[in-house]
Amino acid sequence: MKKIFIAAIVLVAGSTSVMAQSNLAFGVKGGVNFSNFTGDGSDGFDDDSARTSFNLGAVLEIPVTEKFAVQPEVVYSGQGFDLVQRDNDQDTEFQLNYINVPVLAKLYLVQGLYVEAGPQIGFLVDSKLDGPNGSIDIDEDNFNDIDFAGAVGVGYKFDGGLFLNARYTQGFSDVYDNGNNVDTDFLDAKNGVFSASLGFSFN
C-alpha cells in the first residue's frame, strides 16, 4: 500500500510537471443524455421513449497543431430507454449505465468553435429497471459488457476555459448478448445517445 501511495504521488507530480511545460488541457464536464435503442431491434422504441439521464467525466485535450487536437475522455454515461405506458402515465426506465472512453479528433474551425469525431469504447457497469414500484436489478449476463461506438459533435470553447458541447454517439455493438436466451426481436438493438454538456478546461 505504501509503495502504491508513493507511486501515485510520483505519477501526479510528474503529470503536473508535464502539463505545466506543455499545452495539454485537462478538464471536467457534465450534462444531460437523451438515449434510446436503434437498429432492427429497436421497433417500438420511438422518440417518446428516450431515457433522460446524465453524463459526467474528465477530458484531456492534446494539441497537435494550432487548430487540431486529440481528446481522450473518461465519462460516466446513463443510457437505455423509457418504457412508456400511455394508458396510466406510469413510465419504467430501462437503465444501462456505462463508463465510456472516447478518443476524438478535434478540429477548430474558427477561434473557439470546433467539430469532433472519433471511436468510443464503453464498459457496462450497471443495468436495472426503475419503475413505479421501485428499482430492480437486471442480470448483466444478458448484455454485452463492451460497447463499441462512434461519436460526432460540435462545441465552443471560451477564452476563460468554459466550454459547451453537443454530441451524438451511435453504438456499433448489439446491446444484448446473442449467446444468451434473449428474445430475438431485441438482438439487433444498439445504443444511440445525444448528449449536451457544460465543462471547464484548466489550461
Coordinates of C-alpha atoms in Angstrom, one line a residue:
M1 CA 0.0 0.0 0.0
K2 CA 2.8 2.4 0.9
K3 CA 4.5 1.7 -2.5
I4 CA 1.3 2.3 -4.3
F5 CA 0.8 5.6 -2.4
I6 CA 4.3 6.8 -3.3
A7 CA 3.9 5.7 -6.9
A8 CA 0.6 7.7 -7.1
I9 CA 2.3 10.8 -5.7
V10 CA 5.1 10.5 -8.2
L11 CA 2.7 10.0 -11.1
V12 CA 0.6 13.0 -10.1
A13 CA 3.7 15.2 -9.6
G14 CA 5.1 14.0 -13.0
S15 CA 1.8 14.7 -14.8
T16 CA 1.5 18.1 -13.2
S17 CA 5.1 18.9 -14.3
V18 CA 4.4 17.8 -17.9
M19 CA 1.2 19.8 -18.1
A20 CA 2.9 22.9 -16.8
Q21 CA 5.5 22.6 -19.5
S22 CA 3.1 21.9 -22.4
N23 CA -0.2 23.0 -23.8
L24 CA -2.1 19.9 -22.5
A25 CA -5.5 21.0 -21.2
F26 CA -7.2 18.9 -18.5
G27 CA -10.9 19.5 -17.9
V28 CA -14.1 18.2 -16.4
K29 CA -17.6 18.2 -17.8
G30 CA -21.2 17.2 -17.1
G31 CA -24.5 17.3 -18.8
V32 CA -27.7 15.6 -19.9
N33 CA -28.2 12.5 -22.1
F34 CA -31.2 11.6 -24.3
S35 CA -30.8 7.9 -25.1
N36 CA -32.7 5.2 -27.0
F37 CA -32.2 2.0 -28.9
T38 CA -31.5 2.0 -32.6
G39 CA -31.2 -0.7 -35.3
D40 CA -33.5 -3.5 -36.4
G41 CA -34.3 -4.5 -32.8
S42 CA -35.5 -1.0 -31.9
D43 CA -39.0 -1.3 -33.3
G44 CA -41.5 0.2 -30.9
F45 CA -39.0 2.5 -29.3
D46 CA -39.9 5.9 -30.8
D47 CA -38.7 9.4 -29.8
D48 CA -41.2 9.4 -26.9
S49 CA -39.4 6.5 -25.3
A50 CA -36.0 8.2 -25.0
R51 CA -34.5 8.0 -21.5
T52 CA -33.3 11.3 -20.0
S53 CA -30.2 10.8 -17.8
F54 CA -26.8 12.5 -17.2
N55 CA -23.1 12.3 -18.2
L56 CA -20.1 13.2 -16.0
G57 CA -16.4 12.9 -16.8
A58 CA -12.9 14.1 -17.4
V59 CA -11.3 15.2 -20.7
L60 CA -7.7 15.8 -21.8
E61 CA -7.0 17.9 -24.9
I62 CA -3.7 17.2 -26.6
P63 CA -2.8 19.8 -29.2
V64 CA -1.2 18.5 -32.4
T65 CA -1.3 21.8 -34.3
E66 CA -2.8 25.2 -33.7
K67 CA -6.2 24.1 -35.0
F68 CA -6.1 20.3 -34.5
A69 CA -6.1 18.3 -31.2
V70 CA -6.7 14.8 -30.0
Q71 CA -9.1 14.5 -27.0
P72 CA -9.4 11.3 -24.9
E73 CA -12.1 11.2 -22.3
V74 CA -13.5 9.1 -19.5
V75 CA -17.2 9.6 -19.0
Y76 CA -19.9 8.0 -16.9
S77 CA -23.0 7.8 -19.1
G78 CA -26.6 7.0 -18.2
Q79 CA -28.2 5.2 -21.2
G80 CA -31.1 2.9 -22.1
F81 CA -34.7 3.8 -22.9
D82 CA -38.0 4.7 -21.3
L83 CA -40.9 2.1 -21.3
V84 CA -43.8 4.5 -21.8
Q85 CA -47.2 3.2 -20.6
R86 CA -49.7 5.6 -22.1
D87 CA -52.8 4.1 -20.5
N88 CA -51.7 5.0 -17.0
D89 CA -48.9 7.6 -17.5
Q90 CA -46.5 5.4 -15.5
D91 CA -43.1 5.0 -17.0
T92 CA -40.4 2.4 -16.4
E93 CA -36.8 3.3 -17.2
F94 CA -34.7 0.5 -18.7
Q95 CA -31.3 1.7 -17.4
L96 CA -27.9 0.7 -18.9
N97 CA -25.1 2.7 -17.4
Y98 CA -21.6 2.8 -18.9
I99 CA -18.1 4.1 -18.4
N100 CA -17.3 5.4 -21.9
V101 CA -13.8 6.1 -23.2
P102 CA -14.0 8.1 -26.5
V103 CA -10.8 9.3 -28.3
L104 CA -11.8 12.2 -30.6
A105 CA -10.1 14.1 -33.3
K106 CA -10.9 17.8 -32.6
L107 CA -10.7 20.5 -35.3
Y108 CA -11.1 24.2 -34.5
L109 CA -12.9 25.9 -37.4
V110 CA -12.5 29.5 -36.0
Q111 CA -11.5 30.7 -32.6
G112 CA -13.4 28.7 -30.1
L113 CA -15.7 26.8 -32.5
Y114 CA -14.8 23.2 -33.1
V115 CA -16.1 19.9 -34.6
E116 CA -15.1 16.5 -33.3
A117 CA -15.4 12.8 -34.3
G118 CA -13.8 9.5 -33.3
P119 CA -14.3 6.0 -31.9
Q120 CA -15.5 5.1 -28.4
I121 CA -15.4 2.0 -26.2
G122 CA -17.9 1.6 -23.4
F123 CA -17.9 -0.7 -20.4
L124 CA -21.3 -1.7 -18.9
V125 CA -21.3 -1.0 -15.1
D126 CA -24.9 -1.2 -14.2
S127 CA -28.3 -2.5 -15.5
K128 CA -31.7 -2.2 -13.9
L129 CA -35.4 -1.4 -14.3
D130 CA -36.7 1.6 -12.4
G131 CA -40.4 1.9 -12.2
P132 CA -43.4 2.9 -10.1
N133 CA -42.8 0.0 -7.7
G134 CA -39.0 0.7 -7.2
S135 CA -35.8 -0.4 -8.8
I136 CA -35.0 -3.9 -9.9
D137 CA -31.5 -5.1 -10.9
I138 CA -31.3 -6.9 -14.3
D139 CA -28.9 -9.8 -14.9
E140 CA -25.9 -8.2 -16.6
D141 CA -25.1 -11.6 -18.2
N142 CA -27.9 -10.8 -20.7
F143 CA -25.9 -7.8 -22.1
N144 CA -22.6 -7.3 -23.8
D145 CA -20.1 -5.9 -21.4
I146 CA -18.3 -3.9 -24.1
D147 CA -20.0 -1.4 -26.4
F148 CA -18.1 -0.1 -29.5
A149 CA -19.4 3.2 -30.9
G150 CA -18.6 6.2 -32.9
A151 CA -19.2 9.8 -31.9
V152 CA -19.6 13.1 -33.7
G153 CA -20.1 16.5 -32.2
V154 CA -19.7 20.3 -32.1
G155 CA -18.7 22.7 -29.4
Y156 CA -17.4 26.1 -28.4
K157 CA -14.5 26.8 -26.0
F158 CA -14.4 30.2 -24.4
D159 CA -11.2 32.1 -23.6
G160 CA -11.6 31.6 -19.8
G161 CA -11.8 27.7 -20.1
L162 CA -15.6 27.2 -20.1
F163 CA -16.8 25.1 -23.0
L164 CA -20.1 23.9 -24.4
N165 CA -20.5 20.6 -26.3
A166 CA -23.3 18.7 -28.2
R167 CA -22.6 15.2 -29.4
Y168 CA -24.3 12.2 -30.9
T169 CA -23.0 8.7 -30.3
Q170 CA -24.1 5.7 -32.3
G171 CA -23.4 2.2 -31.0
F172 CA -22.0 -0.4 -33.3
S173 CA -22.3 -3.4 -30.9
D174 CA -25.5 -5.2 -30.1
V175 CA -26.8 -4.3 -26.6
Y176 CA -27.9 -7.9 -25.9
D177 CA -25.6 -10.8 -25.7
N178 CA -26.5 -13.2 -28.6
G179 CA -25.1 -16.1 -26.6
N180 CA -27.9 -15.9 -24.0
N181 CA -31.6 -16.8 -24.2
V182 CA -32.8 -13.4 -25.0
D183 CA -35.9 -12.6 -27.1
T184 CA -34.6 -12.5 -30.7
D185 CA -36.7 -9.4 -31.5
F186 CA -34.2 -7.4 -29.5
L187 CA -30.9 -8.9 -30.6
D188 CA -30.1 -6.2 -33.1
A189 CA -30.7 -3.2 -30.8
K190 CA -27.9 -0.7 -30.4
N191 CA -27.3 2.3 -28.2
G192 CA -28.0 5.8 -29.6
V193 CA -27.2 8.8 -27.4
F194 CA -27.5 12.5 -27.8
S195 CA -25.6 14.4 -25.1
A196 CA -25.3 18.1 -24.2
S197 CA -22.5 19.1 -21.8
L198 CA -21.0 22.0 -20.0
G199 CA -17.4 21.9 -18.9
F200 CA -14.3 23.7 -17.8
S201 CA -10.7 23.3 -19.0
F202 CA -7.9 24.2 -16.6
N203 CA -5.4 25.2 -19.2

